[in-house]
C-alpha cells in the first residue's frame, strides 16, 4: 500500500487497519537510528505509524527549537524505504489549543539528571507522548535507549496511568567512531566531531571499571582530556528505574549518562552496565 500522510485525528481514523499498530514517535530529521526503531516496529506490528512533530513544549527558551532540522520530504522517503504505513504530521495548532491548561507532570524523576538542566523538558515530552498515544491508539511504541531517561519516564507514565501500551526500547545506533547518532550531529564541525567522540569513549572507559567511584572517576578523566572544547553538564551513574544516583555497594543494572555542549551543540549519551559488588 502507498504511504499515507495523516494531518489530524480524522486522517488517523481513516488510515487505521485491522491488526496490531506500532507507533514510532520522532521529531523528524530521520537517520539510521530512527530506521532501527522503525524496523523493530515493523517486526512486531501489522501497521507502523511514524509521527513527525517538532514539539515546542519540550524546548526551553534558550534552546534550539527554531533551528531544529526540519527535513520532511527526506523523512517521507526514509519512511517509504522502511515500509511505514502512516506518517502522522500534525501542525502545532492542531495539537495544542491556545488556551491549553492541562499537561503531564514528570514528577521527581523529571527534575533530576537531564531534567535538572532542562526544567520542564520532560513534562513537555510526556504531554506530547500521551497525546500521540491517545490519537494513534497504538498497541506498542518504540523509543531509543539513547534517550534513556525519557524512556524510563515513558515507561513510568504508562505504568502509573494504566495505559494499555507496550513500550519497547531499541539499542543506541552509533557511527563507526562511536558517536551516538543524533539529528543534532549535523550541527557539528569537523573539529567538533573530534571532541564529540570523547563522550562515547568516556562511557566505554567507565563501563570497564567495577565500583561506582571507579566508574565515575575513569569516565571523568577521559572527559577532562577533551579540554575546553567540551562543556560538561553532567556525568551521572544512576538507577535506570528512578535515575537517582547509585552509591557504593549498589548491585544490579545502572545507567552511566553524560551530557555536554560541543561547540554550539548539546549532545547526550549513555551506556547500561551491571554492578556486582564483591
PDB file of C-alpha atoms in Angstrom:
ATOM      1  CA  UNK A   1       0.000   0.000   0.000  1.00  0.00           C
ATOM      2  CA  UNK A   2       1.065   3.592  -0.548  1.00  0.00           C
ATOM      3  CA  UNK A   3       2.352   5.594   2.392  1.00  0.00           C
ATOM      4  CA  UNK A   4      -0.436   7.652   3.981  1.00  0.00           C
ATOM      5  CA  UNK A   5       0.290  11.108   5.411  1.00  0.00           C
ATOM      6  CA  UNK A   6      -2.175  11.926   8.181  1.00  0.00           C
ATOM      7  CA  UNK A   7      -2.520  15.506   9.401  1.00  0.00           C
ATOM      8  CA  UNK A   8      -5.201  15.090  12.044  1.00  0.00           C
ATOM      9  CA  UNK A   9      -7.406  12.733  14.057  1.00  0.00           C
ATOM     10  CA  UNK A  10      -9.830  12.068  11.205  1.00  0.00           C
ATOM     11  CA  UNK A  11      -6.969  11.079   8.897  1.00  0.00           C
ATOM     12  CA  UNK A  12      -5.668   8.651  11.518  1.00  0.00           C
ATOM     13  CA  UNK A  13      -9.084   7.043  11.925  1.00  0.00           C
ATOM     14  CA  UNK A  14      -9.380   6.567   8.154  1.00  0.00           C
ATOM     15  CA  UNK A  15      -5.883   5.095   7.929  1.00  0.00           C
ATOM     16  CA  UNK A  16      -6.404   2.560  10.728  1.00  0.00           C
ATOM     17  CA  UNK A  17      -6.366  -1.084   9.633  1.00  0.00           C
ATOM     18  CA  UNK A  18      -7.152  -4.274  11.465  1.00  0.00           C
ATOM     19  CA  UNK A  19      -4.292  -5.792  13.433  1.00  0.00           C
ATOM     20  CA  UNK A  20      -1.513  -4.633  15.731  1.00  0.00           C
ATOM     21  CA  UNK A  21      -0.391  -0.997  15.496  1.00  0.00           C
ATOM     22  CA  UNK A  22       3.099   0.216  16.425  1.00  0.00           C
ATOM     23  CA  UNK A  23       3.960   3.889  16.912  1.00  0.00           C
ATOM     24  CA  UNK A  24       7.434   5.365  16.455  1.00  0.00           C
ATOM     25  CA  UNK A  25       7.354   8.957  17.754  1.00  0.00           C
ATOM     26  CA  UNK A  26      10.011  11.252  16.219  1.00  0.00           C
ATOM     27  CA  UNK A  27      10.776  14.917  15.661  1.00  0.00           C
ATOM     28  CA  UNK A  28      11.925  14.183  12.126  1.00  0.00           C
ATOM     29  CA  UNK A  29      15.407  14.618  10.638  1.00  0.00           C
ATOM     30  CA  UNK A  30      15.386  10.834  10.440  1.00  0.00           C
ATOM     31  CA  UNK A  31      18.665   8.902  10.448  1.00  0.00           C
ATOM     32  CA  UNK A  32      19.832   5.311  10.815  1.00  0.00           C
ATOM     33  CA  UNK A  33      18.860   5.296  14.471  1.00  0.00           C
ATOM     34  CA  UNK A  34      15.265   6.075  13.546  1.00  0.00           C
ATOM     35  CA  UNK A  35      15.400   3.390  10.875  1.00  0.00           C
ATOM     36  CA  UNK A  36      16.327   0.866  13.560  1.00  0.00           C
ATOM     37  CA  UNK A  37      13.244   1.873  15.581  1.00  0.00           C
ATOM     38  CA  UNK A  38      11.008   1.530  12.531  1.00  0.00           C
ATOM     39  CA  UNK A  39      12.468  -1.889  11.730  1.00  0.00           C
ATOM     40  CA  UNK A  40      11.792  -3.110  15.264  1.00  0.00           C
ATOM     41  CA  UNK A  41       8.221  -1.827  14.985  1.00  0.00           C
ATOM     42  CA  UNK A  42       7.819  -3.483  11.577  1.00  0.00           C
ATOM     43  CA  UNK A  43       8.733  -6.877  13.024  1.00  0.00           C
ATOM     44  CA  UNK A  44       6.179  -6.592  15.824  1.00  0.00           C
ATOM     45  CA  UNK A  45       3.179  -4.942  14.177  1.00  0.00           C
ATOM     46  CA  UNK A  46       0.786  -5.187  11.257  1.00  0.00           C
ATOM     47  CA  UNK A  47       0.736  -1.400  10.825  1.00  0.00           C
ATOM     48  CA  UNK A  48       3.552   1.055  11.600  1.00  0.00           C
ATOM     49  CA  UNK A  49       2.813   4.712  12.293  1.00  0.00           C
ATOM     50  CA  UNK A  50       5.673   7.231  12.482  1.00  0.00           C
ATOM     51  CA  UNK A  51       4.881  10.622  13.963  1.00  0.00           C
ATOM     52  CA  UNK A  52       6.945  13.608  12.834  1.00  0.00           C
ATOM     53  CA  UNK A  53       6.413  16.627  15.040  1.00  0.00           C
ATOM     54  CA  UNK A  54       8.909  19.102  16.494  1.00  0.00           C
ATOM     55  CA  UNK A  55       7.313  19.542  19.890  1.00  0.00           C
ATOM     56  CA  UNK A  56       7.617  23.118  21.208  1.00  0.00           C
ATOM     57  CA  UNK A  57       6.725  22.089  24.777  1.00  0.00           C
ATOM     58  CA  UNK A  58       9.998  20.220  25.287  1.00  0.00           C
ATOM     59  CA  UNK A  59      12.272  23.113  24.292  1.00  0.00           C
ATOM     60  CA  UNK A  60      13.365  25.737  26.799  1.00  0.00           C
ATOM     61  CA  UNK A  61      13.534  29.453  25.959  1.00  0.00           C
ATOM     62  CA  UNK A  62      17.249  29.318  25.108  1.00  0.00           C
ATOM     63  CA  UNK A  63      17.221  26.015  23.259  1.00  0.00           C
ATOM     64  CA  UNK A  64      17.281  25.189  19.549  1.00  0.00           C
ATOM     65  CA  UNK A  65      13.581  24.891  18.651  1.00  0.00           C
ATOM     66  CA  UNK A  66      13.784  27.411  15.818  1.00  0.00           C
ATOM     67  CA  UNK A  67      16.808  25.803  14.186  1.00  0.00           C
ATOM     68  CA  UNK A  68      15.978  22.153  14.897  1.00  0.00           C
ATOM     69  CA  UNK A  69      16.315  20.418  11.499  1.00  0.00           C
ATOM     70  CA  UNK A  70      13.086  20.029   9.592  1.00  0.00           C
ATOM     71  CA  UNK A  71      13.537  17.703   6.605  1.00  0.00           C
ATOM     72  CA  UNK A  72      10.037  16.417   5.946  1.00  0.00           C
ATOM     73  CA  UNK A  73      10.464  15.409   2.291  1.00  0.00           C
ATOM     74  CA  UNK A  74      13.604  13.409   3.089  1.00  0.00           C
ATOM     75  CA  UNK A  75      11.880  11.903   6.113  1.00  0.00           C
ATOM     76  CA  UNK A  76       8.993  10.704   3.956  1.00  0.00           C
ATOM     77  CA  UNK A  77      11.464   8.960   1.668  1.00  0.00           C
ATOM     78  CA  UNK A  78      13.030   7.184   4.650  1.00  0.00           C
ATOM     79  CA  UNK A  79       9.572   6.065   5.755  1.00  0.00           C
ATOM     80  CA  UNK A  80       8.758   4.749   2.291  1.00  0.00           C
ATOM     81  CA  UNK A  81      12.022   2.821   2.164  1.00  0.00           C
ATOM     82  CA  UNK A  82      11.310   1.262   5.558  1.00  0.00           C
ATOM     83  CA  UNK A  83       7.755   0.216   4.741  1.00  0.00           C
ATOM     84  CA  UNK A  84       5.992   2.634   7.085  1.00  0.00           C
ATOM     85  CA  UNK A  85       2.230   2.620   6.635  1.00  0.00           C
ATOM     86  CA  UNK A  86       1.264   6.014   8.064  1.00  0.00           C
ATOM     87  CA  UNK A  87       3.174   9.218   8.812  1.00  0.00           C
ATOM     88  CA  UNK A  88       1.384  11.440  11.310  1.00  0.00           C
ATOM     89  CA  UNK A  89       2.499  15.038  10.725  1.00  0.00           C
ATOM     90  CA  UNK A  90       0.238  17.454  12.613  1.00  0.00           C
ATOM     91  CA  UNK A  91       0.620  21.200  12.993  1.00  0.00           C
ATOM     92  CA  UNK A  92       1.244  22.622  16.460  1.00  0.00           C
ATOM     93  CA  UNK A  93      -2.088  24.448  16.368  1.00  0.00           C
ATOM     94  CA  UNK A  94      -3.853  21.140  15.789  1.00  0.00           C
ATOM     95  CA  UNK A  95      -2.296  19.571  18.888  1.00  0.00           C
ATOM     96  CA  UNK A  96      -2.206  22.476  21.322  1.00  0.00           C
ATOM     97  CA  UNK A  97      -5.136  24.796  21.866  1.00  0.00           C
ATOM     98  CA  UNK A  98      -4.275  28.437  22.527  1.00  0.00           C
ATOM     99  CA  UNK A  99      -5.914  28.191  25.957  1.00  0.00           C
ATOM    100  CA  UNK A 100      -4.336  24.831  26.874  1.00  0.00           C
ATOM    101  CA  UNK A 101      -4.123  24.382  30.653  1.00  0.00           C
ATOM    102  CA  UNK A 102      -3.543  20.687  31.433  1.00  0.00           C
ATOM    103  CA  UNK A 103      -0.257  18.879  30.895  1.00  0.00           C
ATOM    104  CA  UNK A 104       1.573  15.852  32.286  1.00  0.00           C
ATOM    105  CA  UNK A 105       3.995  16.244  35.192  1.00  0.00           C
ATOM    106  CA  UNK A 106       7.104  14.085  35.053  1.00  0.00           C
ATOM    107  CA  UNK A 107       7.427  14.198  38.830  1.00  0.00           C
ATOM    108  CA  UNK A 108      10.690  13.907  40.725  1.00  0.00           C
ATOM    109  CA  UNK A 109      12.373  11.738  38.093  1.00  0.00           C
ATOM    110  CA  UNK A 110      11.761  14.506  35.584  1.00  0.00           C
ATOM    111  CA  UNK A 111      13.683  17.007  37.702  1.00  0.00           C
ATOM    112  CA  UNK A 112      16.983  15.140  38.091  1.00  0.00           C
ATOM    113  CA  UNK A 113      19.955  14.497  35.783  1.00  0.00           C
ATOM    114  CA  UNK A 114      18.791  15.759  32.348  1.00  0.00           C
ATOM    115  CA  UNK A 115      15.732  17.348  33.941  1.00  0.00           C
ATOM    116  CA  UNK A 116      17.901  19.439  36.265  1.00  0.00           C
ATOM    117  CA  UNK A 117      19.492  21.127  33.245  1.00  0.00           C
ATOM    118  CA  UNK A 118      16.280  21.366  31.195  1.00  0.00           C
ATOM    119  CA  UNK A 119      13.463  22.363  33.565  1.00  0.00           C
ATOM    120  CA  UNK A 120      10.066  21.355  32.214  1.00  0.00           C
ATOM    121  CA  UNK A 121      11.570  19.353  29.357  1.00  0.00           C
ATOM    122  CA  UNK A 122      10.181  16.007  30.430  1.00  0.00           C
ATOM    123  CA  UNK A 123       6.768  17.490  31.209  1.00  0.00           C
ATOM    124  CA  UNK A 124       6.664  18.522  27.562  1.00  0.00           C
ATOM    125  CA  UNK A 125       7.874  15.127  26.392  1.00  0.00           C
ATOM    126  CA  UNK A 126       5.295  13.182  28.392  1.00  0.00           C
ATOM    127  CA  UNK A 127       2.496  15.547  27.368  1.00  0.00           C
ATOM    128  CA  UNK A 128       3.127  15.052  23.652  1.00  0.00           C
ATOM    129  CA  UNK A 129       3.692  11.307  24.016  1.00  0.00           C
ATOM    130  CA  UNK A 130       0.406  10.890  25.874  1.00  0.00           C
ATOM    131  CA  UNK A 131      -1.385  12.936  23.205  1.00  0.00           C
ATOM    132  CA  UNK A 132       0.160  10.770  20.477  1.00  0.00           C
ATOM    133  CA  UNK A 133      -0.884   7.614  22.321  1.00  0.00           C
ATOM    134  CA  UNK A 134      -4.447   8.913  22.568  1.00  0.00           C
ATOM    135  CA  UNK A 135      -4.570   9.946  18.912  1.00  0.00           C
ATOM    136  CA  UNK A 136      -2.852   6.950  17.307  1.00  0.00           C
ATOM    137  CA  UNK A 137      -4.128   4.295  19.770  1.00  0.00           C
ATOM    138  CA  UNK A 138      -1.107   2.022  19.286  1.00  0.00           C
ATOM    139  CA  UNK A 139      -0.664  -1.412  20.809  1.00  0.00           C
ATOM    140  CA  UNK A 140       3.046  -0.771  21.223  1.00  0.00           C
ATOM    141  CA  UNK A 141       5.510   2.090  20.838  1.00  0.00           C
ATOM    142  CA  UNK A 142       9.252   2.062  20.176  1.00  0.00           C
ATOM    143  CA  UNK A 143      11.770   4.513  21.668  1.00  0.00           C
ATOM    144  CA  UNK A 144      15.564   4.695  21.572  1.00  0.00           C
ATOM    145  CA  UNK A 145      17.772   3.825  24.526  1.00  0.00           C
ATOM    146  CA  UNK A 146      19.921   6.880  23.695  1.00  0.00           C
ATOM    147  CA  UNK A 147      17.254   8.941  25.457  1.00  0.00           C
ATOM    148  CA  UNK A 148      17.389   6.653  28.488  1.00  0.00           C
ATOM    149  CA  UNK A 149      15.739   8.996  30.973  1.00  0.00           C
ATOM    150  CA  UNK A 150      12.946   9.757  28.531  1.00  0.00           C
ATOM    151  CA  UNK A 151      12.408   6.028  28.001  1.00  0.00           C
ATOM    152  CA  UNK A 152      12.294   5.409  31.758  1.00  0.00           C
ATOM    153  CA  UNK A 153       9.780   8.209  32.266  1.00  0.00           C
ATOM    154  CA  UNK A 154       7.537   6.990  29.446  1.00  0.00           C
ATOM    155  CA  UNK A 155       7.527   3.527  30.983  1.00  0.00           C
ATOM    156  CA  UNK A 156       6.642   5.081  34.334  1.00  0.00           C
ATOM    157  CA  UNK A 157       3.818   7.117  32.796  1.00  0.00           C
ATOM    158  CA  UNK A 158       2.397   4.022  31.119  1.00  0.00           C
ATOM    159  CA  UNK A 159       2.503   2.134  34.414  1.00  0.00           C
ATOM    160  CA  UNK A 160       1.178   4.964  36.585  1.00  0.00           C
ATOM    161  CA  UNK A 161      -1.672   5.875  34.231  1.00  0.00           C
ATOM    162  CA  UNK A 162      -2.591   2.276  33.323  1.00  0.00           C
ATOM    163  CA  UNK A 163      -2.084   2.792  29.603  1.00  0.00           C
ATOM    164  CA  UNK A 164      -2.594  -0.428  27.581  1.00  0.00           C
ATOM    165  CA  UNK A 165       0.569   0.082  25.518  1.00  0.00           C
ATOM    166  CA  UNK A 166       3.753  -1.988  25.394  1.00  0.00           C
ATOM    167  CA  UNK A 167       6.922   0.138  25.423  1.00  0.00           C
ATOM    168  CA  UNK A 168       9.950  -1.203  23.574  1.00  0.00           C
ATOM    169  CA  UNK A 169      13.454   0.208  23.948  1.00  0.00           C
ATOM    170  CA  UNK A 170      15.842  -0.053  20.994  1.00  0.00           C
ATOM    171  CA  UNK A 171      19.661  -0.027  21.334  1.00  0.00           C
ATOM    172  CA  UNK A 172      21.577   3.152  20.536  1.00  0.00           C
ATOM    173  CA  UNK A 173      22.920   3.233  16.983  1.00  0.00           C
ATOM    174  CA  UNK A 174      26.410   4.659  16.635  1.00  0.00           C
ATOM    175  CA  UNK A 175      28.773   5.979  13.988  1.00  0.00           C
ATOM    176  CA  UNK A 176      31.878   3.835  13.319  1.00  0.00           C
ATOM    177  CA  UNK A 177      33.857   6.119  15.660  1.00  0.00           C
ATOM    178  CA  UNK A 178      31.370   5.507  18.489  1.00  0.00           C
ATOM    179  CA  UNK A 179      29.441   8.785  18.311  1.00  0.00           C
ATOM    180  CA  UNK A 180      25.768   8.165  19.067  1.00  0.00           C
ATOM    181  CA  UNK A 181      23.558   9.049  16.124  1.00  0.00           C
ATOM    182  CA  UNK A 182      21.530  12.212  16.685  1.00  0.00           C
ATOM    183  CA  UNK A 183      19.668  14.643  14.471  1.00  0.00           C
ATOM    184  CA  UNK A 184      21.825  17.343  16.076  1.00  0.00           C
ATOM    185  CA  UNK A 185      25.087  15.789  14.836  1.00  0.00           C
ATOM    186  CA  UNK A 186      24.677  17.711  11.589  1.00  0.00           C
ATOM    187  CA  UNK A 187      25.476  20.893  13.528  1.00  0.00           C
ATOM    188  CA  UNK A 188      28.982  19.642  14.411  1.00  0.00           C
ATOM    189  CA  UNK A 189      32.014  20.959  12.555  1.00  0.00           C
ATOM    190  CA  UNK A 190      34.864  18.565  11.756  1.00  0.00           C
ATOM    191  CA  UNK A 191      36.680  19.827  14.832  1.00  0.00           C
ATOM    192  CA  UNK A 192      33.580  19.458  16.968  1.00  0.00           C
ATOM    193  CA  UNK A 193      33.208  15.840  15.891  1.00  0.00           C
ATOM    194  CA  UNK A 194      36.697  15.030  17.106  1.00  0.00           C
ATOM    195  CA  UNK A 195      35.707  16.378  20.501  1.00  0.00           C
ATOM    196  CA  UNK A 196      32.236  14.815  20.496  1.00  0.00           C
ATOM    197  CA  UNK A 197      33.543  11.236  20.298  1.00  0.00           C
ATOM    198  CA  UNK A 198      35.048  11.818  23.748  1.00  0.00           C
ATOM    199  CA  UNK A 199      31.554  11.241  25.172  1.00  0.00           C
ATOM    200  CA  UNK A 200      31.327   7.640  23.979  1.00  0.00           C
ATOM    201  CA  UNK A 201      34.996   6.992  24.824  1.00  0.00           C
ATOM    202  CA  UNK A 202      34.394   8.181  28.380  1.00  0.00           C
ATOM    203  CA  UNK A 203      31.345   5.938  28.729  1.00  0.00           C
ATOM    204  CA  UNK A 204      33.208   2.885  27.452  1.00  0.00           C
ATOM    205  CA  UNK A 205      36.141   3.563  29.754  1.00  0.00           C
ATOM    206  CA  UNK A 206      33.886   3.989  32.758  1.00  0.00           C
ATOM    207  CA  UNK A 207      31.849   0.883  31.961  1.00  0.00           C
ATOM    208  CA  UNK A 208      35.054  -1.195  32.036  1.00  0.00           C
ATOM    209  CA  UNK A 209      35.565  -0.418  35.742  1.00  0.00           C
ATOM    210  CA  UNK A 210      33.874  -2.093  38.694  1.00  0.00           C
ATOM    211  CA  UNK A 211      32.782   0.207  41.506  1.00  0.00           C
ATOM    212  CA  UNK A 212      30.686   3.385  41.239  1.00  0.00           C
ATOM    213  CA  UNK A 213      33.640   5.506  42.352  1.00  0.00           C
ATOM    214  CA  UNK A 214      35.990   3.938  39.794  1.00  0.00           C
ATOM    215  CA  UNK A 215      33.395   4.237  37.027  1.00  0.00           C
ATOM    216  CA  UNK A 216      32.809   7.931  37.672  1.00  0.00           C
ATOM    217  CA  UNK A 217      36.495   8.767  38.112  1.00  0.00           C
ATOM    218  CA  UNK A 218      37.590   6.910  34.988  1.00  0.00           C
ATOM    219  CA  UNK A 219      34.897   8.415  32.772  1.00  0.00           C
ATOM    220  CA  UNK A 220      35.530  11.906  34.130  1.00  0.00           C
ATOM    221  CA  UNK A 221      39.271  11.604  33.422  1.00  0.00           C
ATOM    222  CA  UNK A 222      38.546  10.848  29.757  1.00  0.00           C
ATOM    223  CA  UNK A 223      36.150  13.791  29.508  1.00  0.00           C
ATOM    224  CA  UNK A 224      38.774  16.085  31.032  1.00  0.00           C
ATOM    225  CA  UNK A 225      41.152  15.131  28.205  1.00  0.00           C
ATOM    226  CA  UNK A 226      38.847  16.884  25.735  1.00  0.00           C
ATOM    227  CA  UNK A 227      39.826  20.276  27.142  1.00  0.00           C
ATOM    228  CA  UNK A 228      37.844  23.492  26.669  1.00  0.00           C
ATOM    229  CA  UNK A 229      36.080  22.244  23.520  1.00  0.00           C
ATOM    230  CA  UNK A 230      33.740  20.195  25.703  1.00  0.00           C
ATOM    231  CA  UNK A 231      31.494  21.952  28.234  1.00  0.00           C
ATOM    232  CA  UNK A 232      30.203  19.211  30.556  1.00  0.00           C
ATOM    233  CA  UNK A 233      26.712  19.455  32.021  1.00  0.00           C
ATOM    234  CA  UNK A 234      26.759  16.189  33.914  1.00  0.00           C
ATOM    235  CA  UNK A 235      28.215  12.726  34.259  1.00  0.00           C
ATOM    236  CA  UNK A 236      25.802  10.558  36.260  1.00  0.00           C
ATOM    237  CA  UNK A 237      25.695   6.920  37.322  1.00  0.00           C
ATOM    238  CA  UNK A 238      22.069   6.175  38.127  1.00  0.00           C
ATOM    239  CA  UNK A 239      19.446   3.551  38.845  1.00  0.00           C
ATOM    240  CA  UNK A 240      17.647   3.034  35.478  1.00  0.00           C
ATOM    241  CA  UNK A 241      14.240   2.832  37.172  1.00  0.00           C
ATOM    242  CA  UNK A 242      14.475   6.113  39.135  1.00  0.00           C
ATOM    243  CA  UNK A 243      17.508   7.988  37.760  1.00  0.00           C
ATOM    244  CA  UNK A 244      18.700   8.503  41.326  1.00  0.00           C
ATOM    245  CA  UNK A 245      22.485   8.391  41.712  1.00  0.00           C
ATOM    246  CA  UNK A 246      23.753   4.991  42.851  1.00  0.00           C
ATOM    247  CA  UNK A 247      26.047   4.656  45.852  1.00  0.00           C
ATOM    248  CA  UNK A 248      28.904   2.317  46.705  1.00  0.00           C
ATOM    249  CA  UNK A 249      27.599  -1.189  47.209  1.00  0.00           C
ATOM    250  CA  UNK A 250      24.807  -0.813  44.654  1.00  0.00           C
ATOM    251  CA  UNK A 251      24.046  -4.046  42.829  1.00  0.00           C
ATOM    252  CA  UNK A 252      22.242  -4.512  39.531  1.00  0.00           C
ATOM    253  CA  UNK A 253      21.694  -2.541  36.336  1.00  0.00           C
ATOM    254  CA  UNK A 254      22.872   1.069  36.196  1.00  0.00           C
ATOM    255  CA  UNK A 255      23.000   3.765  33.536  1.00  0.00           C
ATOM    256  CA  UNK A 256      26.113   5.858  33.036  1.00  0.00           C
ATOM    257  CA  UNK A 257      24.849   9.040  31.367  1.00  0.00           C
ATOM    258  CA  UNK A 258      26.593  12.133  30.081  1.00  0.00           C
ATOM    259  CA  UNK A 259      25.544  15.454  28.555  1.00  0.00           C
ATOM    260  CA  UNK A 260      27.804  18.183  27.247  1.00  0.00           C
ATOM    261  CA  UNK A 261      27.908  21.058  24.822  1.00  0.00           C
ATOM    262  CA  UNK A 262      30.381  20.697  21.958  1.00  0.00           C
ATOM    263  CA  UNK A 263      30.676  23.992  20.147  1.00  0.00           C
ATOM    264  CA  UNK A 264      27.085  25.223  19.997  1.00  0.00           C
ATOM    265  CA  UNK A 265      25.588  21.717  20.010  1.00  0.00           C
ATOM    266  CA  UNK A 266      24.378  19.908  23.113  1.00  0.00           C
ATOM    267  CA  UNK A 267      24.748  16.130  22.993  1.00  0.00           C
ATOM    268  CA  UNK A 268      23.697  13.298  25.301  1.00  0.00           C
ATOM    269  CA  UNK A 269      24.777   9.678  25.509  1.00  0.00           C
ATOM    270  CA  UNK A 270      24.618   6.733  27.889  1.00  0.00           C
ATOM    271  CA  UNK A 271      25.502   3.088  28.409  1.00  0.00           C
ATOM    272  CA  UNK A 272      23.859   0.432  30.560  1.00  0.00           C
ATOM    273  CA  UNK A 273      26.088  -1.673  32.809  1.00  0.00           C
ATOM    274  CA  UNK A 274      25.741  -4.194  35.609  1.00  0.00           C
ATOM    275  CA  UNK A 275      27.294  -3.638  39.030  1.00  0.00           C
ATOM    276  CA  UNK A 276      28.077  -6.715  41.093  1.00  0.00           C
ATOM    277  CA  UNK A 277      29.718  -5.791  44.409  1.00  0.00           C
ATOM    278  CA  UNK A 278      32.284  -8.279  45.685  1.00  0.00           C
TER     279      UNK A 278
END
